[in-house]
CSV table of C-alpha atoms in Angstrom, one decimal:
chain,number,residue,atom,x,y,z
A,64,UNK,CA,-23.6,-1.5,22.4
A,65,UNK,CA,-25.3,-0.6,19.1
A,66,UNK,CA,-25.2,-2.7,16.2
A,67,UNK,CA,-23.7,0.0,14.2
A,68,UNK,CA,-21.1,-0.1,16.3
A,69,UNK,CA,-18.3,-1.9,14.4
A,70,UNK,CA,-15.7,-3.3,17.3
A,71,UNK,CA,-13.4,-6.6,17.2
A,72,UNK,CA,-10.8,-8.1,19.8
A,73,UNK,CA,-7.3,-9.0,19.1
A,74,UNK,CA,-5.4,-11.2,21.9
A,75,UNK,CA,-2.1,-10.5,21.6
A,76,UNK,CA,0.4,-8.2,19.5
A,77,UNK,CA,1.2,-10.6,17.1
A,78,UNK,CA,-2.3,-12.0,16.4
A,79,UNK,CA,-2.8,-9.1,13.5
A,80,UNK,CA,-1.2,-7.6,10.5
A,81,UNK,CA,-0.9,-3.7,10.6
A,82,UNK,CA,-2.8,-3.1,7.7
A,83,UNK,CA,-5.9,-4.5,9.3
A,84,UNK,CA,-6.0,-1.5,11.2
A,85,UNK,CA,-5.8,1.0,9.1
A,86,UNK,CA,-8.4,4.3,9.3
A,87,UNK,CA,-9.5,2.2,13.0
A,88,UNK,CA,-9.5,3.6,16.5
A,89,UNK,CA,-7.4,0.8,18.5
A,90,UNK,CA,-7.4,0.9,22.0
A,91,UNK,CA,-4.0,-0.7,23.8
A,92,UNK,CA,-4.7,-3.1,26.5
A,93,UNK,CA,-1.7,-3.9,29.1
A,94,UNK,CA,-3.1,-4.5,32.2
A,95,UNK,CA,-0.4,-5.9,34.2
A,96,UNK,CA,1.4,-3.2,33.5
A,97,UNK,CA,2.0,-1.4,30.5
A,98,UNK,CA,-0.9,1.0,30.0
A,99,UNK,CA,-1.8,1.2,33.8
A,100,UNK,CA,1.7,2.5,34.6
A,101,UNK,CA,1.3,5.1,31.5
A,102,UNK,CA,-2.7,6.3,33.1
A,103,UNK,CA,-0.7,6.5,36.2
A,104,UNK,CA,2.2,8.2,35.3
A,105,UNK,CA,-0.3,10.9,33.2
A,106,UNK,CA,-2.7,11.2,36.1
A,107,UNK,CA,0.4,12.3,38.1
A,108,UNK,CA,1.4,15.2,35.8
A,109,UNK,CA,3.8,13.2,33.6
A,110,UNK,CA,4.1,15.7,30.2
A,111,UNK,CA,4.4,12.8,28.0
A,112,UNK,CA,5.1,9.5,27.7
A,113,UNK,CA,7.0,8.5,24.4
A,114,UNK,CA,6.4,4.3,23.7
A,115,UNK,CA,9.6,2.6,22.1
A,116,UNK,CA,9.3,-0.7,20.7
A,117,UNK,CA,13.2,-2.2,22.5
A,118,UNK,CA,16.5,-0.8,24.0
A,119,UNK,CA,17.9,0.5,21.3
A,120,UNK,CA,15.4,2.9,20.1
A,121,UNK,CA,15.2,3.7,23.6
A,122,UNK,CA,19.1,4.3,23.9
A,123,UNK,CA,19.0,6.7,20.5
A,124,UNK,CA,16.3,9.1,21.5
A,125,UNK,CA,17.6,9.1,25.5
A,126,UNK,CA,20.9,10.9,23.6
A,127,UNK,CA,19.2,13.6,21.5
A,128,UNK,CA,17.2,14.7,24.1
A,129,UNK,CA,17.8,17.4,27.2
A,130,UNK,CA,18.4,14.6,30.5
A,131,UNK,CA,16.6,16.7,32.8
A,132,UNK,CA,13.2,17.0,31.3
A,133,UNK,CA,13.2,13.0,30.8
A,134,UNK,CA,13.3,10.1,32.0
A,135,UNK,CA,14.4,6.9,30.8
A,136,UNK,CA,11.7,4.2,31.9
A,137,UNK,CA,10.5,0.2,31.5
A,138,UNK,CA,11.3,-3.2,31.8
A,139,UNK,CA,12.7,-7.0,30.4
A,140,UNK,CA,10.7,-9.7,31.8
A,141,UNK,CA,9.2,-7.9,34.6
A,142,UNK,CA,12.4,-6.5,35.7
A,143,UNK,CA,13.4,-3.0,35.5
A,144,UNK,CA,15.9,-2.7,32.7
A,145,UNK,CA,19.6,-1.5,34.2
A,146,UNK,CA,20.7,1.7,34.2
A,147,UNK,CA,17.1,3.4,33.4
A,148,UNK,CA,15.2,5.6,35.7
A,149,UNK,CA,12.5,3.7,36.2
A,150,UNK,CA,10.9,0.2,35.7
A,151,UNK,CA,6.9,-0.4,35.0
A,152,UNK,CA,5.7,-0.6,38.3
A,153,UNK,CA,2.9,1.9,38.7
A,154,UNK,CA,3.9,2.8,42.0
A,155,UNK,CA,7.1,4.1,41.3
A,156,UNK,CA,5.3,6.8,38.7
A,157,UNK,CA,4.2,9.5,41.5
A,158,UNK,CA,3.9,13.4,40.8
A,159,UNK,CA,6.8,13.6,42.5
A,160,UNK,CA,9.6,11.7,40.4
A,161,UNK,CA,7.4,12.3,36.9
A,162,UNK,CA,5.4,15.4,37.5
A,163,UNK,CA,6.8,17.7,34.3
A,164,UNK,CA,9.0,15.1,32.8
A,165,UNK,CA,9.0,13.2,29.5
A,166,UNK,CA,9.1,9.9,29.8
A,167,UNK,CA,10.6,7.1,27.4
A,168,UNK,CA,9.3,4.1,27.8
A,169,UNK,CA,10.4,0.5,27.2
A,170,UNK,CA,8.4,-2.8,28.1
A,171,UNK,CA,8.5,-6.9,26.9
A,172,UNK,CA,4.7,-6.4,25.5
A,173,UNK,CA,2.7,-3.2,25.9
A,174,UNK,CA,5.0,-0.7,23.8
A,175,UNK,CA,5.3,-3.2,21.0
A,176,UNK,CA,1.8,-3.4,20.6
A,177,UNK,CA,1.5,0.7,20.4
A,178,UNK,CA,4.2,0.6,17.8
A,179,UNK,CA,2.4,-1.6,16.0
A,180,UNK,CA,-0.7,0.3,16.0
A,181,UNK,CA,1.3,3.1,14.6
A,182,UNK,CA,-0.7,3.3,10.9
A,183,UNK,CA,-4.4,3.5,12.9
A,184,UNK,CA,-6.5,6.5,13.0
A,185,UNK,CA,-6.1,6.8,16.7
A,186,UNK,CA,-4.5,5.1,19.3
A,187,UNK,CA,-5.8,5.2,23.1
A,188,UNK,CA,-4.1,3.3,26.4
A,189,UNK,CA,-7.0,1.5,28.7
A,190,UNK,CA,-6.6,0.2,32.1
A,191,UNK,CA,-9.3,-0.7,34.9
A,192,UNK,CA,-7.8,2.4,36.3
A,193,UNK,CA,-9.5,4.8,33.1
A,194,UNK,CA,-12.4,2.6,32.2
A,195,UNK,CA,-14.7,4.8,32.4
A,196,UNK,CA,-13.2,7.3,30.5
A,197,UNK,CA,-12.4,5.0,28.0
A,198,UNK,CA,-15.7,3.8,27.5
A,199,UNK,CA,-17.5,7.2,27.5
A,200,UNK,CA,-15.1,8.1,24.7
A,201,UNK,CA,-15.5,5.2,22.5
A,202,UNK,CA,-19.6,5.7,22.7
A,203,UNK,CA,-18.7,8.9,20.4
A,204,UNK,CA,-16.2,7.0,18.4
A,205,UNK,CA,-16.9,7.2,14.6
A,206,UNK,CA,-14.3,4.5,13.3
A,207,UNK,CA,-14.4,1.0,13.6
A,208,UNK,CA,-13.3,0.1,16.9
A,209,UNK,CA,-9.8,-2.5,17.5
A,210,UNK,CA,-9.6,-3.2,21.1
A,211,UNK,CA,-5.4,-4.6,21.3
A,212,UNK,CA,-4.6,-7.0,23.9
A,213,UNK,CA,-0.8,-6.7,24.3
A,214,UNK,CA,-0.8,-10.0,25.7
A,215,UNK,CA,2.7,-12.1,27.0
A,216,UNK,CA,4.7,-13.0,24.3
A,217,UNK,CA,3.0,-13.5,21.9
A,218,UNK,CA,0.7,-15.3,24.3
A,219,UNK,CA,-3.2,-14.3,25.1
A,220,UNK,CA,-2.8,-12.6,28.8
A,221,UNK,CA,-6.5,-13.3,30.5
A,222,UNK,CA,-6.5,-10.0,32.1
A,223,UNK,CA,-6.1,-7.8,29.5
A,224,UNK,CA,-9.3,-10.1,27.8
A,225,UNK,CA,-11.2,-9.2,30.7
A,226,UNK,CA,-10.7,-5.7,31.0
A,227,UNK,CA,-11.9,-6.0,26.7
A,228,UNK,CA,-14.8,-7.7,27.6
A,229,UNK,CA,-15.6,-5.2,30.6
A,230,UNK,CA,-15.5,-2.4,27.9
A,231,UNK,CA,-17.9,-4.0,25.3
A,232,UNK,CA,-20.3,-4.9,28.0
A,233,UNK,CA,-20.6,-1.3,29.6
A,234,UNK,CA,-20.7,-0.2,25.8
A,235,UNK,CA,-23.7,-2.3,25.1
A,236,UNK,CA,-25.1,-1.4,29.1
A,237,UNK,CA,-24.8,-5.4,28.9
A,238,UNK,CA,-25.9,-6.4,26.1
A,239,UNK,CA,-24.5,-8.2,23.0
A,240,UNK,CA,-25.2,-8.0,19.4
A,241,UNK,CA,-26.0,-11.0,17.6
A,242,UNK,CA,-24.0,-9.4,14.9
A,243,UNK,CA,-20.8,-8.9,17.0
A,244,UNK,CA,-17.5,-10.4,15.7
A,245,UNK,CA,-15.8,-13.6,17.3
A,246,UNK,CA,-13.0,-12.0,19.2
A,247,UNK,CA,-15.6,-9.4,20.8
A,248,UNK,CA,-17.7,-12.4,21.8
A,249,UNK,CA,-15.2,-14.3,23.4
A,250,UNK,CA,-14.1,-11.4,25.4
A,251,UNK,CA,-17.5,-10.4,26.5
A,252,UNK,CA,-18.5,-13.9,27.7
A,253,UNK,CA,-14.9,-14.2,30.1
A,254,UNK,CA,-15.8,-10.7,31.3
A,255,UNK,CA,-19.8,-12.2,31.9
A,256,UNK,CA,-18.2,-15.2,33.6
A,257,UNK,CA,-15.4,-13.4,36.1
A,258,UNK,CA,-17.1,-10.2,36.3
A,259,UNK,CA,-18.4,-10.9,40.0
A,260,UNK,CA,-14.9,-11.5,41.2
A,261,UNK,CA,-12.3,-9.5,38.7
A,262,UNK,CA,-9.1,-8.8,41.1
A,263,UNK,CA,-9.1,-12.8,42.1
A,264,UNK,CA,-9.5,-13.7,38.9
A,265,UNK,CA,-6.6,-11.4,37.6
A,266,UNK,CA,-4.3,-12.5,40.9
A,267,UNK,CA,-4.7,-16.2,39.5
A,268,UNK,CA,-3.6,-15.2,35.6
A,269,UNK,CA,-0.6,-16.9,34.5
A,270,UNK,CA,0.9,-13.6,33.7
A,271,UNK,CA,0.1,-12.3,37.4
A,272,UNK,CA,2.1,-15.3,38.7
A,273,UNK,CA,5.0,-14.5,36.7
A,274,UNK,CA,4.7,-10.8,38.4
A,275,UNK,CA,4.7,-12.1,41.7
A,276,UNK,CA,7.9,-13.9,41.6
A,277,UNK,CA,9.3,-11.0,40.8
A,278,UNK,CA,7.7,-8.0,42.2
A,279,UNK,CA,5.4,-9.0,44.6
A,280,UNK,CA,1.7,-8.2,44.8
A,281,UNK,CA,1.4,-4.5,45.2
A,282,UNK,CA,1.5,-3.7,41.6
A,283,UNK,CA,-1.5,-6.6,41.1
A,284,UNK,CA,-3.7,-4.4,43.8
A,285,UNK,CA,-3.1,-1.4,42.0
A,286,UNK,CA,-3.8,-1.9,38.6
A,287,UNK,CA,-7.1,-4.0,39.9
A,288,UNK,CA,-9.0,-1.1,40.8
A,289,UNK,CA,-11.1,0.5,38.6
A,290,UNK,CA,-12.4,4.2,38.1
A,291,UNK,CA,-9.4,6.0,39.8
A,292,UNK,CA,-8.9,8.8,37.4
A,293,UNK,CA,-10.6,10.3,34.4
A,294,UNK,CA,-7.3,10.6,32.1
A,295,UNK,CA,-7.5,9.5,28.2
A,296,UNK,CA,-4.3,9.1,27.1
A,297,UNK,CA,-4.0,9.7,23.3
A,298,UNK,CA,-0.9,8.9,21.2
A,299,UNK,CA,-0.3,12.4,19.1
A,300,UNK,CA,3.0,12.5,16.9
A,301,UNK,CA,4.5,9.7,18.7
A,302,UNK,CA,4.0,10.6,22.4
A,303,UNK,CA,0.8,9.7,24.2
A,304,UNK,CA,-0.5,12.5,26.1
A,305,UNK,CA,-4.0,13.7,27.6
């Protein structure tokens, strides 16, 4: 990574104030499974995918909008939210349920952390699943560089620090500045330390040991693997699209 690259880390959603990143390109981090579930649901012809911050703002748009072009999505806890379409398992968003459809989408951390991101320059979603894509576009990036970790709660989530860290190092082909702010050090020297074995590491964070009480270990395997799709989903006018 160049020096003049300007790029910090934040851990969670609530470890900022909005204003501090203002005229910044933030990149949203949920790996487990926020922003993996939106790559996939994109990479499987999805039109749009329109973040909502809780239930209610969910519930308002749902009802001025045409019911068969949407598609009400997310979850509480883990758990798919009653009465929507879909929850935020990955696997659930194939081409065939999502392919043409908007989808509005609901979850306990990623969506909050896109809301609040609402007043930067531009907003991307990363996942192991676009990494590639994601790094190749921030190389070209001209504004300061935010990558968001949506985190649990409030909480840091060790995977989404990881899949930070895995960024700055291919940004920097594996180097560090000396320069380079706290949060992007701490994050690059996790990634440095786990690299060798990611999916174990991420099968052993606290948050993936909530997930498999409640969903199993499918969604863990999926969201582990890295390079399957080119897709850079963008938030334009409130709907993040590619």
């Amino acid at each position: 990574m160049s020096s003049t690259i300007n790029l910090d880390v934040f851990f969670s959603a609530q470890s900022f104030q909005e204003n501090e990143l203002r005229n910044k390109s933030v990149v949203v981090i949920d790996v487990l499974r926020a922003t993996s579930t939106i790559v996939t649901a994109l990479m499987n012809g999805a039109k749009g995918v329109i973040p909502v911050e809780d239930m209610g703002e969910a519930s308002r748009i749902s009802q001025s909008v045409d019911s068969d072009n949407y598609l009400l999505c997310g979850e509480k806890d883990g758990t798919k939210i009653e009465g929507y379409d879909l929850g935020n398992s990955p696997l659930e968003y194939d081409r065939e349920t999502v392919e043409g459809k908007t989808l509005i989408f609901n979850t306990t951390n990623g969506t909050k952390a896109i809301k609040k991101s609402l007043g930067s320059a531009r907003i991307y979603m990363a996942s192991f699943l676009n990494l590639s894509a994601i790094v190749s576009s921030l190389s070209a990036e001209e504004n300061e560089i935010v990558l968001l970790c949506a985190g649990w709660k409030g909480r840091l989530a060790l995977e989404d620090v990881l899949l930070a860290g895995n960024i700055i190092y291919n940004l920097g082909d594996g180097q560090l500045p000396d320069d380079a702010n706290d949060g992007a050090k701490v994050a690059y020297g996790l990634y440095e330390k786990y690299s060798d074995d990611i999916r174990s590491v991420i099968f052993q964070c606290n948050h993936a040991q909530r997930l498999k009480n409640v969903v199993g270990t499918d969604d863990l395997d999926y969201c582990c693997q890295t390079d399957i799709t080119d897709q850079l989903p963008i938030l334009h006018d409130g709907i993040i699209s590619i």
